[in-house]
Amino acid sequence: MKIRKFILPRTVQDIAATSFLSCCIPITFWFEVWIVLPDIHGYLSFFHVLHCIPAIFLLFNITTNFLAILMCDTSIQTEIINVPPNTQIDSTSSTKTWHLCAMCETVVPPRSWHCNVCKACILKRDHHCVFTGCCIGHKNHRYFIIFVFYLFIATTYSCIYNNYFIWVQHGEEFRTWTSFVKIIFPLAMLMIDTSVKQYYLVIYLINMIGMFFTGVLLIYHGRLILNGAVVHERKSPEYNLGKWENLKMVLGERWYFALLSPFMESRLPHNGVNWETILKETTKNR
């Protein structure tokens, strides 16, 4: 992995979203492990310790994949760009052909284009993610989808326990009309009520929203990956090699190890530059 020279988010929107996510992850872990689980199962009981094992595994994969997204340089600068002979350079910046990027002043391969925020052309650019403050492309697509996958599992896990903790374990305290008002207006109510219960409701609400949001992201990007497409190709995917091959294009040849840890080596079967051979192969299979 080549490290990005500048890993901090550049815009106000990116800074706000990345900071929010960076704070929510450790706060939620602390709340679930040291507040919810001990209250339900008992402090350091067998089931408390048992549930801490998957919680630590989820935290490890969420944080390490999050950092991998931030640090991985997926721009065209990571590859030696050799334009194939007799290739016509498109001057209209079409992402389907080799084209000239006026900003980078270099020839850019298909499926790549310039990001005004990252100030670079990104290999097989999928989208710019505000929650990480960088673009998702060929080299860090693996870390992004696994990050979303584990974030969905973690928020779902948390929501199951939080619902029991809030509405069953402490139902007499929370099953009131004021609790529902606080859930609808959590930030406004924090200005009025700064009790511990209010903070519990805020964390509960963040987890609920996170579960639905990451679930939608996982379905949306998962379908794109299995169709061999990136976001701007969603209407007409042209690089579909079949679901398993498409999955390997993102997660690598050892995708099953990639799911365990971002430190596991899983070599990508393509360099993210020469897509002509892939396009020919998909054309034959049609």
mmCIF file of C-alpha atoms in Angstrom, residues 94-97 99 108-113 122-126 228-230 232-233 238-239 249 272-273 275 278:
data_model
loop_
_atom_site.group_PDB
_atom_site.id
_atom_site.type_symbol
_atom_site.label_atom_id
_atom_site.label_comp_id
_atom_site.label_asym_id
_atom_site.label_seq_id
_atom_site.Cartn_x
_atom_site.Cartn_y
_atom_site.Cartn_z
ATOM 1 C CA SER A 94 -14.768 10.694 -21.128
ATOM 2 C CA THR A 95 -14.248 8.082 -18.386
ATOM 3 C CA LYS A 96 -14.796 5.246 -20.883
ATOM 4 C CA THR A 97 -11.633 5.991 -22.870
ATOM 5 C CA HIS A 99 -8.319 10.918 -21.916
ATOM 6 C CA VAL A 108 -5.666 9.175 -17.631
ATOM 7 C CA PRO A 109 -6.861 5.565 -18.193
ATOM 8 C CA PRO A 110 -10.514 4.526 -18.570
ATOM 9 C CA ARG A 111 -12.734 4.447 -15.448
ATOM 10 C CA SER A 112 -10.555 7.119 -13.825
ATOM 11 C CA TRP A 113 -11.159 10.821 -13.463
ATOM 12 C CA ILE A 122 -8.351 8.438 -9.034
ATOM 13 C CA LEU A 123 -7.912 4.930 -10.476
ATOM 14 C CA LYS A 124 -11.312 3.317 -11.118
ATOM 15 C CA ARG A 125 -12.966 6.086 -9.134
ATOM 16 C CA ASP A 126 -16.169 5.016 -7.410
ATOM 17 C CA GLY A 228 -18.638 -5.132 -11.882
ATOM 18 C CA ALA A 229 -19.535 -1.446 -11.848
ATOM 19 C CA VAL A 230 -18.681 1.756 -10.000
ATOM 20 C CA HIS A 232 -21.171 6.359 -12.439
ATOM 21 C CA GLU A 233 -21.480 3.047 -14.385
ATOM 22 C CA GLU A 238 -19.576 -2.851 -19.093
ATOM 23 C CA TYR A 239 -16.994 -4.756 -17.037
ATOM 24 C CA MET A 249 -11.734 -7.384 -8.504
ATOM 25 C CA GLY A 272 -6.660 -0.557 -12.385
ATOM 26 C CA VAL A 273 -5.166 0.884 -15.588
ATOM 27 C CA TRP A 275 -9.251 -2.140 -18.877
ATOM 28 C CA ILE A 278 -11.450 -6.837 -19.457
#
